[in-house]
PDB file of C-alpha atoms in Angstrom:
ATOM      1  CA  MET A   1       2.976 -11.765  25.141  1.00  0.00           C
ATOM      2  CA  ASP A   2       3.237  -7.984  24.788  1.00  0.00           C
ATOM      3  CA  VAL A   3       3.463  -6.846  21.172  1.00  0.00           C
ATOM      4  CA  GLY A   4       4.904  -3.499  20.131  1.00  0.00           C
ATOM      5  CA  PHE A   5       3.668  -1.536  17.122  1.00  0.00           C
ATOM      6  CA  ILE A   6       5.575   1.398  15.632  1.00  0.00           C
ATOM      7  CA  GLY A   7       4.152   3.385  12.712  1.00  0.00           C
ATOM      8  CA  LEU A   8       0.485   4.419  12.626  1.00  0.00           C
ATOM      9  CA  GLY A   9       0.125   5.675   9.075  1.00  0.00           C
ATOM     10  CA  VAL A  10      -2.568   4.918   6.500  1.00  0.00           C
ATOM     11  CA  MET A  11      -1.966   1.186   6.888  1.00  0.00           C
ATOM     12  CA  GLY A  12      -0.404   0.995  10.329  1.00  0.00           C
ATOM     13  CA  GLN A  13      -3.204   2.599  12.329  1.00  0.00           C
ATOM     14  CA  PRO A  14      -6.002   0.253  11.197  1.00  0.00           C
ATOM     15  CA  MET A  15      -3.671  -2.728  11.558  1.00  0.00           C
ATOM     16  CA  ALA A  16      -2.758  -1.772  15.122  1.00  0.00           C
ATOM     17  CA  LEU A  17      -6.416  -1.111  15.948  1.00  0.00           C
ATOM     18  CA  ARG A  18      -7.380  -4.600  14.826  1.00  0.00           C
ATOM     19  CA  LEU A  19      -4.696  -6.097  17.053  1.00  0.00           C
ATOM     20  CA  ALA A  20      -5.800  -4.046  20.059  1.00  0.00           C
ATOM     21  CA  ARG A  21      -9.498  -4.815  19.540  1.00  0.00           C
ATOM     22  CA  ALA A  22      -8.683  -8.523  19.238  1.00  0.00           C
ATOM     23  CA  GLY A  23      -7.224  -8.445  22.748  1.00  0.00           C
ATOM     24  CA  THR A  24      -3.521  -8.263  21.893  1.00  0.00           C
ATOM     25  CA  ARG A  25      -1.563  -6.570  24.689  1.00  0.00           C
ATOM     26  CA  LEU A  26      -0.252  -3.776  22.517  1.00  0.00           C
ATOM     27  CA  VAL A  27       2.403  -1.123  23.171  1.00  0.00           C
ATOM     28  CA  VAL A  28       2.454   1.636  20.537  1.00  0.00           C
ATOM     29  CA  TRP A  29       4.470   4.651  19.472  1.00  0.00           C
ATOM     30  CA  ASN A  30       4.064   7.027  16.559  1.00  0.00           C
ATOM     31  CA  ARG A  31       5.974  10.155  15.585  1.00  0.00           C
ATOM     32  CA  THR A  32       2.690  12.089  15.267  1.00  0.00           C
ATOM     33  CA  ALA A  33       1.263  11.539  18.732  1.00  0.00           C
ATOM     34  CA  ALA A  34      -2.327  12.411  17.791  1.00  0.00           C
ATOM     35  CA  ARG A  35      -2.600   9.208  15.753  1.00  0.00           C
ATOM     36  CA  THR A  36      -2.105   7.138  18.911  1.00  0.00           C
ATOM     37  CA  GLU A  37      -5.342   8.339  20.534  1.00  0.00           C
ATOM     38  CA  PRO A  38      -7.641   5.758  18.846  1.00  0.00           C
ATOM     39  CA  LEU A  39      -5.187   3.082  20.032  1.00  0.00           C
ATOM     40  CA  ARG A  40      -5.287   4.396  23.586  1.00  0.00           C
ATOM     41  CA  ALA A  41      -9.090   4.296  23.453  1.00  0.00           C
ATOM     42  CA  ALA A  42      -8.886   0.675  22.226  1.00  0.00           C
ATOM     43  CA  GLY A  43      -6.802  -0.321  25.244  1.00  0.00           C
ATOM     44  CA  ALA A  44      -3.254  -0.095  23.911  1.00  0.00           C
ATOM     45  CA  VAL A  45      -0.435   1.328  26.020  1.00  0.00           C
ATOM     46  CA  VAL A  46       0.927   4.496  24.406  1.00  0.00           C
ATOM     47  CA  VAL A  47       4.576   5.289  25.172  1.00  0.00           C
ATOM     48  CA  ALA A  48       6.732   8.346  24.687  1.00  0.00           C
ATOM     49  CA  ASP A  49       9.517   6.937  22.491  1.00  0.00           C
ATOM     50  CA  PRO A  50      10.508   3.826  20.505  1.00  0.00           C
ATOM     51  CA  ALA A  51      12.931   2.639  23.178  1.00  0.00           C
ATOM     52  CA  GLU A  52       9.997   2.144  25.561  1.00  0.00           C
ATOM     53  CA  VAL A  53       8.257  -0.067  23.016  1.00  0.00           C
ATOM     54  CA  PHE A  54      11.265  -2.390  22.915  1.00  0.00           C
ATOM     55  CA  ALA A  55      11.600  -2.280  26.695  1.00  0.00           C
ATOM     56  CA  GLN A  56       8.026  -3.529  27.158  1.00  0.00           C
ATOM     57  CA  ALA A  57       7.389  -5.809  24.159  1.00  0.00           C
ATOM     58  CA  ASP A  58       8.773  -9.193  23.134  1.00  0.00           C
ATOM     59  CA  VAL A  59       7.784  -8.783  19.475  1.00  0.00           C
ATOM     60  CA  VAL A  60       7.919  -5.349  17.822  1.00  0.00           C
ATOM     61  CA  ILE A  61       6.100  -4.732  14.544  1.00  0.00           C
ATOM     62  CA  VAL A  62       7.560  -1.888  12.488  1.00  0.00           C
ATOM     63  CA  MET A  63       5.260  -0.444   9.806  1.00  0.00           C
ATOM     64  CA  LEU A  64       7.186   2.517   8.416  1.00  0.00           C
ATOM     65  CA  ALA A  65       7.582   4.144   5.022  1.00  0.00           C
ATOM     66  CA  ASP A  66      11.230   3.494   4.246  1.00  0.00           C
ATOM     67  CA  GLY A  67      14.626   2.429   5.484  1.00  0.00           C
ATOM     68  CA  LEU A  68      15.567   5.871   6.806  1.00  0.00           C
ATOM     69  CA  ALA A  69      12.516   5.910   9.081  1.00  0.00           C
ATOM     70  CA  ILE A  70      13.177   2.346  10.249  1.00  0.00           C
ATOM     71  CA  ASP A  71      16.834   3.058  11.013  1.00  0.00           C
ATOM     72  CA  ALA A  72      15.898   6.171  12.994  1.00  0.00           C
ATOM     73  CA  VAL A  73      13.354   4.295  15.111  1.00  0.00           C
ATOM     74  CA  LEU A  74      15.691   1.380  15.797  1.00  0.00           C
ATOM     75  CA  GLY A  75      18.693   3.603  16.441  1.00  0.00           C
ATOM     76  CA  ARG A  76      20.517   1.646  13.757  1.00  0.00           C
ATOM     77  CA  GLY A  77      24.024   2.942  13.199  1.00  0.00           C
ATOM     78  CA  THR A  78      24.208   4.327  16.740  1.00  0.00           C
ATOM     79  CA  PRO A  79      25.499   2.819  20.007  1.00  0.00           C
ATOM     80  CA  HIS A  80      21.879   2.456  21.178  1.00  0.00           C
ATOM     81  CA  PHE A  81      20.850  -0.045  18.482  1.00  0.00           C
ATOM     82  CA  ALA A  82      22.120  -3.288  20.021  1.00  0.00           C
ATOM     83  CA  ALA A  83      20.790  -2.511  23.495  1.00  0.00           C
ATOM     84  CA  ARG A  84      17.418  -1.499  22.064  1.00  0.00           C
ATOM     85  CA  VAL A  85      16.689  -4.584  19.965  1.00  0.00           C
ATOM     86  CA  ALA A  86      18.563  -7.320  21.893  1.00  0.00           C
ATOM     87  CA  GLY A  87      16.325 -10.206  22.897  1.00  0.00           C
ATOM     88  CA  SER A  88      13.355  -9.039  20.830  1.00  0.00           C
ATOM     89  CA  THR A  89      11.836 -10.170  17.548  1.00  0.00           C
ATOM     90  CA  VAL A  90      11.791  -7.330  15.000  1.00  0.00           C
ATOM     91  CA  VAL A  91       8.997  -7.673  12.424  1.00  0.00           C
ATOM     92  CA  HIS A  92       9.494  -5.509   9.323  1.00  0.00           C
ATOM     93  CA  MET A  93       6.049  -5.110   7.721  1.00  0.00           C
ATOM     94  CA  GLY A  94       6.757  -2.173   5.435  1.00  0.00           C
ATOM     95  CA  THR A  95       8.005  -2.268   1.854  1.00  0.00           C
ATOM     96  CA  THR A  96      11.695  -1.618   1.257  1.00  0.00           C
ATOM     97  CA  SER A  97      14.279  -2.953  -1.136  1.00  0.00           C
ATOM     98  CA  PRO A  98      15.281  -6.578  -0.598  1.00  0.00           C
ATOM     99  CA  GLU A  99      18.894  -5.440  -0.177  1.00  0.00           C
ATOM    100  CA  TYR A 100      17.936  -3.118   2.664  1.00  0.00           C
ATOM    101  CA  SER A 101      16.077  -5.924   4.411  1.00  0.00           C
ATOM    102  CA  GLN A 102      19.052  -8.283   4.118  1.00  0.00           C
ATOM    103  CA  GLY A 103      21.319  -5.696   5.700  1.00  0.00           C
ATOM    104  CA  LEU A 104      18.836  -5.010   8.493  1.00  0.00           C
ATOM    105  CA  GLU A 105      18.466  -8.723   9.191  1.00  0.00           C
ATOM    106  CA  ALA A 106      22.228  -9.101   9.533  1.00  0.00           C
ATOM    107  CA  ASP A 107      22.442  -6.209  11.989  1.00  0.00           C
ATOM    108  CA  VAL A 108      19.444  -7.372  14.029  1.00  0.00           C
ATOM    109  CA  ARG A 109      20.861 -10.872  14.371  1.00  0.00           C
ATOM    110  CA  ALA A 110      24.296  -9.533  15.274  1.00  0.00           C
ATOM    111  CA  ALA A 111      22.641  -7.566  18.092  1.00  0.00           C
ATOM    112  CA  GLY A 112      21.163 -10.736  19.574  1.00  0.00           C
ATOM    113  CA  ALA A 113      17.626 -10.328  18.208  1.00  0.00           C
ATOM    114  CA  ARG A 114      15.464 -12.179  15.708  1.00  0.00           C
ATOM    115  CA  TYR A 115      14.131 -10.828  12.435  1.00  0.00           C
ATOM    116  CA  VAL A 116      11.048 -11.488  10.340  1.00  0.00           C
ATOM    117  CA  GLU A 117       9.994  -9.892   7.066  1.00  0.00           C
ATOM    118  CA  ALA A 118       6.205  -9.676   6.882  1.00  0.00           C
ATOM    119  CA  PRO A 119       5.070  -7.317   4.099  1.00  0.00           C
ATOM    120  CA  VAL A 120       1.376  -7.400   3.281  1.00  0.00           C
ATOM    121  CA  SER A 121      -0.727  -7.276   0.137  1.00  0.00           C
ATOM    122  CA  GLY A 122      -3.682  -4.949   0.502  1.00  0.00           C
ATOM    123  CA  SER A 123      -4.535  -1.299   1.092  1.00  0.00           C
ATOM    124  CA  ARG A 124      -6.357   0.695   3.777  1.00  0.00           C
ATOM    125  CA  VAL A 125      -9.790  -0.958   3.440  1.00  0.00           C
ATOM    126  CA  PRO A 126      -8.460  -4.542   3.653  1.00  0.00           C
ATOM    127  CA  ALA A 127      -6.361  -3.394   6.620  1.00  0.00           C
ATOM    128  CA  GLU A 128      -9.499  -2.099   8.331  1.00  0.00           C
ATOM    129  CA  ASN A 129     -11.337  -5.348   7.601  1.00  0.00           C
ATOM    130  CA  GLY A 130      -8.550  -7.755   8.574  1.00  0.00           C
ATOM    131  CA  ASP A 131      -8.398  -8.938   4.978  1.00  0.00           C
ATOM    132  CA  LEU A 132      -4.684  -8.490   4.274  1.00  0.00           C
ATOM    133  CA  VAL A 133      -2.414 -11.209   2.894  1.00  0.00           C
ATOM    134  CA  ALA A 134       0.958 -11.480   4.636  1.00  0.00           C
ATOM    135  CA  MET A 135       4.177 -12.933   3.260  1.00  0.00           C
ATOM    136  CA  LEU A 136       6.678 -14.016   5.908  1.00  0.00           C
ATOM    137  CA  ALA A 137      10.382 -14.759   5.643  1.00  0.00           C
ATOM    138  CA  GLY A 138      13.246 -15.194   8.056  1.00  0.00           C
ATOM    139  CA  ASP A 139      14.394 -17.595  10.739  1.00  0.00           C
ATOM    140  CA  GLU A 140      11.880 -20.466  10.835  1.00  0.00           C
ATOM    141  CA  GLU A 141      11.368 -20.339  14.607  1.00  0.00           C
ATOM    142  CA  ALA A 142      10.814 -16.576  14.577  1.00  0.00           C
ATOM    143  CA  VAL A 143       8.386 -16.859  11.651  1.00  0.00           C
ATOM    144  CA  GLN A 144       6.330 -19.434  13.542  1.00  0.00           C
ATOM    145  CA  GLN A 145       6.321 -17.148  16.592  1.00  0.00           C
ATOM    146  CA  VAL A 146       5.014 -14.202  14.573  1.00  0.00           C
ATOM    147  CA  ARG A 147       2.587 -15.941  12.227  1.00  0.00           C
ATOM    148  CA  PRO A 148      -0.302 -16.467  14.710  1.00  0.00           C
ATOM    149  CA  LEU A 149       0.024 -12.891  15.980  1.00  0.00           C
ATOM    150  CA  LEU A 150      -0.992 -11.636  12.525  1.00  0.00           C
ATOM    151  CA  GLY A 151      -4.301 -13.526  12.596  1.00  0.00           C
ATOM    152  CA  PRO A 152      -6.442 -10.442  13.384  1.00  0.00           C
ATOM    153  CA  LEU A 153      -4.869  -8.610  10.434  1.00  0.00           C
ATOM    154  CA  CYS A 154      -4.767 -11.202   7.687  1.00  0.00           C
ATOM    155  CA  ARG A 155      -7.046 -13.435   5.705  1.00  0.00           C
ATOM    156  CA  GLU A 156      -4.059 -15.608   4.845  1.00  0.00           C
ATOM    157  CA  THR A 157      -0.360 -15.792   5.638  1.00  0.00           C
ATOM    158  CA  PHE A 158       2.300 -17.448   3.492  1.00  0.00           C
ATOM    159  CA  VAL A 159       5.794 -18.534   4.531  1.00  0.00           C
ATOM    160  CA  CYS A 160       8.245 -17.683   1.761  1.00  0.00           C
ATOM    161  CA  GLY A 161      11.507 -19.067   3.137  1.00  0.00           C
ATOM    162  CA  PRO A 162      14.551 -16.970   4.080  1.00  0.00           C
ATOM    163  CA  ALA A 163      14.676 -13.203   3.787  1.00  0.00           C
ATOM    164  CA  PRO A 164      14.363 -11.356   1.452  1.00  0.00           C
ATOM    165  CA  ASN A 165      11.941 -13.767  -0.245  1.00  0.00           C
ATOM    166  CA  ALA A 166       8.882 -12.171   1.364  1.00  0.00           C
ATOM    167  CA  LEU A 167       9.770  -8.765  -0.027  1.00  0.00           C
ATOM    168  CA  LEU A 168      10.537 -10.218  -3.440  1.00  0.00           C
ATOM    169  CA  MET A 169       7.131 -11.917  -3.367  1.00  0.00           C
ATOM    170  CA  LYS A 170       5.489  -8.623  -2.368  1.00  0.00           C
ATOM    171  CA  LEU A 171       7.193  -6.820  -5.249  1.00  0.00           C
ATOM    172  CA  SER A 172       6.029  -9.525  -7.676  1.00  0.00           C
ATOM    173  CA  VAL A 173       2.441  -9.146  -6.481  1.00  0.00           C
ATOM    174  CA  ASN A 174       2.662  -5.354  -6.611  1.00  0.00           C
ATOM    175  CA  LEU A 175       3.868  -5.422 -10.207  1.00  0.00           C
ATOM    176  CA  PHE A 176       0.602  -7.112 -11.171  1.00  0.00           C
ATOM    177  CA  LEU A 177      -1.458  -4.760  -8.977  1.00  0.00           C
ATOM    178  CA  ILE A 178       0.082  -1.626 -10.485  1.00  0.00           C
ATOM    179  CA  ALA A 179      -0.456  -2.841 -14.044  1.00  0.00           C
ATOM    180  CA  GLN A 180      -4.001  -4.029 -13.232  1.00  0.00           C
ATOM    181  CA  VAL A 181      -5.187  -0.745 -11.698  1.00  0.00           C
ATOM    182  CA  THR A 182      -3.544   1.303 -14.441  1.00  0.00           C
ATOM    183  CA  ALA A 183      -5.244  -0.826 -17.111  1.00  0.00           C
ATOM    184  CA  LEU A 184      -8.590  -0.566 -15.296  1.00  0.00           C
ATOM    185  CA  THR A 185      -8.267   3.221 -15.148  1.00  0.00           C
ATOM    186  CA  GLU A 186      -7.377   3.454 -18.840  1.00  0.00           C
ATOM    187  CA  ALA A 187     -10.330   1.216 -19.737  1.00  0.00           C
ATOM    188  CA  PHE A 188     -12.656   3.409 -17.677  1.00  0.00           C
ATOM    189  CA  HIS A 189     -11.290   6.508 -19.426  1.00  0.00           C
ATOM    190  CA  PHE A 190     -11.773   4.858 -22.828  1.00  0.00           C
ATOM    191  CA  ALA A 191     -15.384   3.885 -22.074  1.00  0.00           C
ATOM    192  CA  GLU A 192     -16.193   7.339 -20.711  1.00  0.00           C
ATOM    193  CA  ARG A 193     -14.689   9.173 -23.672  1.00  0.00           C
ATOM    194  CA  GLN A 194     -16.595   6.923 -26.087  1.00  0.00           C
ATOM    195  CA  GLY A 195     -19.820   8.199 -24.516  1.00  0.00           C
ATOM    196  CA  LEU A 196     -20.701   4.905 -22.836  1.00  0.00           C
ATOM    197  CA  ASP A 197     -22.770   4.655 -19.683  1.00  0.00           C
ATOM    198  CA  ARG A 198     -20.157   4.356 -16.935  1.00  0.00           C
ATOM    199  CA  ASN A 199     -22.490   2.431 -14.614  1.00  0.00           C
ATOM    200  CA  LEU A 200     -23.131  -0.049 -17.388  1.00  0.00           C
ATOM    201  CA  PHE A 201     -19.376  -0.404 -17.910  1.00  0.00           C
ATOM    202  CA  MET A 202     -19.060  -1.281 -14.223  1.00  0.00           C
ATOM    203  CA  ASP A 203     -21.871  -3.837 -14.497  1.00  0.00           C
ATOM    204  CA  VAL A 204     -20.374  -5.528 -17.561  1.00  0.00           C
ATOM    205  CA  LEU A 205     -16.905  -5.632 -16.032  1.00  0.00           C
ATOM    206  CA  GLY A 206     -18.279  -6.986 -12.759  1.00  0.00           C
ATOM    207  CA  ALA A 207     -20.137  -9.779 -14.541  1.00  0.00           C
ATOM    208  CA  GLY A 208     -17.183 -10.963 -16.582  1.00  0.00           C
ATOM    209  CA  PRO A 209     -13.985 -12.920 -15.959  1.00  0.00           C
ATOM    210  CA  MET A 210     -11.923  -9.777 -15.227  1.00  0.00           C
ATOM    211  CA  ALA A 211     -13.909  -8.979 -12.085  1.00  0.00           C
ATOM    212  CA  SER A 212     -11.871  -9.094  -8.882  1.00  0.00           C
ATOM    213  CA  ALA A 213     -11.680  -7.607  -5.419  1.00  0.00           C
ATOM    214  CA  VAL A 214      -9.517  -4.857  -6.914  1.00  0.00           C
ATOM    215  CA  THR A 215     -12.013  -3.928  -9.649  1.00  0.00           C
ATOM    216  CA  ARG A 216     -14.882  -4.008  -7.161  1.00  0.00           C
ATOM    217  CA  MET A 217     -12.967  -1.593  -4.922  1.00  0.00           C
ATOM    218  CA  LYS A 218     -11.612   0.759  -7.580  1.00  0.00           C
ATOM    219  CA  THR A 219     -14.408   1.105 -10.169  1.00  0.00           C
ATOM    220  CA  PRO A 220     -16.786   2.904  -7.761  1.00  0.00           C
ATOM    221  CA  LYS A 221     -13.967   5.323  -6.942  1.00  0.00           C
ATOM    222  CA  LEU A 222     -13.426   6.031 -10.634  1.00  0.00           C
ATOM    223  CA  LEU A 223     -17.151   6.524 -11.192  1.00  0.00           C
ATOM    224  CA  ALA A 224     -17.400   9.031  -8.335  1.00  0.00           C
ATOM    225  CA  ARG A 225     -13.995  10.606  -9.050  1.00  0.00           C
ATOM    226  CA  ASP A 226     -13.257   9.731  -5.450  1.00  0.00           C
ATOM    227  CA  PHE A 227      -9.506  10.004  -4.977  1.00  0.00           C
ATOM    228  CA  ALA A 228      -9.501   9.620  -1.167  1.00  0.00           C
ATOM    229  CA  VAL A 229      -6.427   7.574  -0.409  1.00  0.00           C
ATOM    230  CA  GLN A 230      -6.423   3.814   0.008  1.00  0.00           C
ATOM    231  CA  ALA A 231      -3.008   3.307  -1.621  1.00  0.00           C
ATOM    232  CA  ALA A 232      -1.334   6.632  -2.398  1.00  0.00           C
ATOM    233  CA  VAL A 233       0.161   7.504  -5.772  1.00  0.00           C
ATOM    234  CA  LEU A 234       3.496   8.352  -4.114  1.00  0.00           C
ATOM    235  CA  ASP A 235       3.567   4.927  -2.453  1.00  0.00           C
ATOM    236  CA  VAL A 236       2.795   3.264  -5.787  1.00  0.00           C
ATOM    237  CA  LEU A 237       5.629   5.203  -7.387  1.00  0.00           C
ATOM    238  CA  LYS A 238       7.983   4.066  -4.614  1.00  0.00           C
ATOM    239  CA  ASN A 239       6.933   0.448  -5.121  1.00  0.00           C
ATOM    240  CA  ASN A 240       7.306   0.828  -8.875  1.00  0.00           C
ATOM    241  CA  ARG A 241      10.877   2.029  -8.359  1.00  0.00           C
ATOM    242  CA  LEU A 242      11.712  -0.851  -6.008  1.00  0.00           C
ATOM    243  CA  ILE A 243      10.382  -3.392  -8.503  1.00  0.00           C
ATOM    244  CA  ALA A 244      12.276  -1.786 -11.379  1.00  0.00           C
ATOM    245  CA  GLU A 245      15.523  -1.776  -9.381  1.00  0.00           C
ATOM    246  CA  ALA A 246      15.098  -5.461  -8.520  1.00  0.00           C
ATOM    247  CA  ALA A 247      14.359  -6.238 -12.174  1.00  0.00           C
ATOM    248  CA  ARG A 248      17.394  -4.342 -13.463  1.00  0.00           C
ATOM    249  CA  LYS A 249      19.643  -6.011 -10.912  1.00  0.00           C
ATOM    250  CA  ASN A 250      18.735  -9.373 -12.423  1.00  0.00           C
ATOM    251  CA  GLY A 251      18.694  -8.234 -16.042  1.00  0.00           C
ATOM    252  CA  LEU A 252      14.908  -8.523 -16.347  1.00  0.00           C
ATOM    253  CA  SER A 253      12.708  -6.558 -18.721  1.00  0.00           C
ATOM    254  CA  SER A 254       9.633  -4.826 -17.281  1.00  0.00           C
ATOM    255  CA  PRO A 255       7.909  -3.008 -20.161  1.00  0.00           C
ATOM    256  CA  LEU A 256       4.465  -2.653 -18.547  1.00  0.00           C
ATOM    257  CA  LEU A 257       5.999  -1.457 -15.299  1.00  0.00           C
ATOM    258  CA  ASP A 258       8.021   1.175 -17.167  1.00  0.00           C
ATOM    259  CA  VAL A 259       4.890   2.634 -18.779  1.00  0.00           C
ATOM    260  CA  CYS A 260       3.137   2.693 -15.405  1.00  0.00           C
ATOM    261  CA  HIS A 261       6.131   4.458 -13.874  1.00  0.00           C
ATOM    262  CA  SER A 262       5.818   7.278 -16.403  1.00  0.00           C
ATOM    263  CA  LEU A 263       2.091   7.659 -15.765  1.00  0.00           C
ATOM    264  CA  PHE A 264       2.407   7.718 -11.981  1.00  0.00           C
ATOM    265  CA  GLN A 265       5.315  10.166 -12.199  1.00  0.00           C
ATOM    266  CA  GLU A 266       3.105  12.415 -14.327  1.00  0.00           C
ATOM    267  CA  THR A 267       0.319  12.065 -11.762  1.00  0.00           C
ATOM    268  CA  VAL A 268       2.665  13.304  -9.053  1.00  0.00           C
ATOM    269  CA  SER A 269       3.819  16.225 -11.222  1.00  0.00           C
ATOM    270  CA  LEU A 270       0.157  17.207 -11.668  1.00  0.00           C
ATOM    271  CA  GLY A 271      -0.197  17.506  -7.906  1.00  0.00           C
ATOM    272  CA  HIS A 272      -1.994  14.254  -7.068  1.00  0.00           C
ATOM    273  CA  GLY A 273       0.738  12.315  -5.260  1.00  0.00           C
ATOM    274  CA  ALA A 274      -1.178  12.078  -1.969  1.00  0.00           C
ATOM    275  CA  GLU A 275      -4.349  10.767  -3.625  1.00  0.00           C
ATOM    276  CA  ASP A 276      -5.403   7.181  -4.283  1.00  0.00           C
ATOM    277  CA  MET A 277      -3.698   5.305  -7.092  1.00  0.00           C
ATOM    278  CA  VAL A 278      -6.774   5.630  -9.334  1.00  0.00           C
ATOM    279  CA  ALA A 279      -5.763   9.304  -9.559  1.00  0.00           C
ATOM    280  CA  VAL A 280      -3.517   8.067 -12.383  1.00  0.00           C
ATOM    281  CA  LEU A 281      -6.682   8.945 -14.314  1.00  0.00           C
ATOM    282  CA  HIS A 282      -5.475  12.564 -14.219  1.00  0.00           C
ATOM    283  CA  ALA A 283      -2.320  11.664 -16.143  1.00  0.00           C
ATOM    284  CA  ILE A 284      -4.289   9.662 -18.706  1.00  0.00           C
ATOM    285  CA  GLU A 285      -6.733  12.538 -19.148  1.00  0.00           C
ATOM    286  CA  ALA A 286      -3.867  14.991 -19.512  1.00  0.00           C
ATOM    287  CA  ARG A 287      -2.347  12.862 -22.276  1.00  0.00           C
ATOM    288  CA  THR A 288      -5.697  12.891 -24.086  1.00  0.00           C
ATOM    289  CA  GLN A 289      -5.194  16.672 -24.428  1.00  0.00           C
ATOM    290  CA  GLY A 290      -8.475  18.235 -25.312  1.00  0.00           C
ATOM    291  CA  ALA A 291     -10.363  15.242 -26.642  1.00  0.00           C
ATOM    292  CA  PRO A 292     -14.085  15.671 -25.918  1.00  0.00           C
ATOM    293  CA  ARG A 293     -15.458  14.239 -22.697  1.00  0.00           C
ATOM    294  CA  ALA A 294     -18.767  12.389 -22.881  1.00  0.00           C
ATOM    295  CA  ASP A 295     -21.204  12.129 -19.973  1.00  0.00           C
ATOM    296  CA  VAL A 296     -24.116   9.781 -20.504  1.00  0.00           C
ATOM    297  CA  ASP A 297     -27.351  10.152 -18.546  1.00  0.00           C
ATOM    298  CA  ARG A 298     -29.358   6.968 -18.595  1.00  0.00           C
ATOM    299  CA  ARG A 299     -33.024   7.527 -19.403  1.00  0.00           C
ATOM    300  CA  ALA A 300     -36.119   5.351 -19.119  1.00  0.00           C
ATOM    301  CA  GLY A 301     -36.190   2.626 -21.724  1.00  0.00           C
ATOM    302  CA  GLY A 302     -32.407   2.379 -21.788  1.00  0.00           C
ATOM    303  CA  ARG A 303     -31.849   5.425 -24.022  1.00  0.00           C
ATOM    304  CA  GLY A 304     -29.534   8.209 -23.057  1.00  0.00           C
ATOM    305  CA  THR A 305     -28.338  11.607 -24.168  1.00  0.00           C
ATOM    306  CA  VAL A 306     -24.711  12.462 -24.603  1.00  0.00           C
ATOM    307  CA  ASP A 307     -23.377  15.834 -23.492  1.00  0.00           C
ATOM    308  CA  MET A 308     -20.040  16.541 -25.177  1.00  0.00           C
ATOM    309  CA  THR A 309     -17.931  19.148 -23.383  1.00  0.00           C
ATOM    310  CA  ALA A 310     -14.402  20.337 -23.909  1.00  0.00           C
ATOM    311  CA  ASP A 311     -11.815  18.641 -21.780  1.00  0.00           C
ATOM    312  CA  ARG A 312      -9.142  20.531 -19.902  1.00  0.00           C
ATOM    313  CA  ARG A 313      -5.770  19.537 -18.579  1.00  0.00           C
ATOM    314  CA  HIS A 314      -5.672  18.895 -14.841  1.00  0.00           C
ATOM    315  CA  THR A 315      -3.340  21.037 -12.773  1.00  0.00           C
ATOM    316  CA  PRO A 316      -2.225  20.817  -9.136  1.00  0.00           C
ATOM    317  CA  ASP A 317      -5.108  23.164  -8.247  1.00  0.00           C
ATOM    318  CA  ASP A 318      -7.533  20.354  -9.077  1.00  0.00           C
ATOM    319  CA  ALA A 319      -6.297  18.170  -6.203  1.00  0.00           C
TER     320      ALA A 319
END
């Protein structure tokens, strides 16, 4: 079976590469053509436009940022849509609102195609390592067709029932992730500003019951002030908004999510929207407003010296 892949962004490119390197007969397109070159080198067929992907592939995976991008690629709302998708299985792996997905499913089915939601839990590194977790929803036969194709990408896959249950599950998981990483970052900031050895903080956290794959991935980035993107602040803010909208629609309270939304919005306003989500540290530091910053150098015998320096607010120039 030929599989199409559209969208080679931070997540999409490593996902497509894993499929190609696993021997999947892959047909790819991306708006920025330069990002297709690693796929070409891995044996994928690179085509000139999305219509060619659908012409050559039975199953087409779409990994795009939002509904506007998906609609443009599919030709949704134009006379070309039905002819483009008819007879194919459209796999929506991005993160959109559940309502958008329901509307897309209805249009895809009306055009004579099948539809599967398959959002994933994980960021760039798990995508590179084939360690994502996929949540699938849609027509049962289509889900069973798609599920084995995701093997090279995912550590586990879960069937969640009809759409939009997979996206609702993804939003539930992301609510916990956003709160967890924000709390981790605040704890790191607290330990640092108390003059504690940051490496020791990492060791204690890693030895205790709060340790997880997320803490093991994010604490070294905090220690090194490494904000290279794995999951971008702007993407977190988008997910935060989608979760909040779903909560409000059902009359649900989301107090932790609301605090996180403010912090990530502040992070964007400080110029760090394209950085990794641990860059929320900048917003926390900015709120501290001039409190002294402590750097501890560990010395032989376990004793250290503390150098107290004045803090400064971060600006977009710090990005």
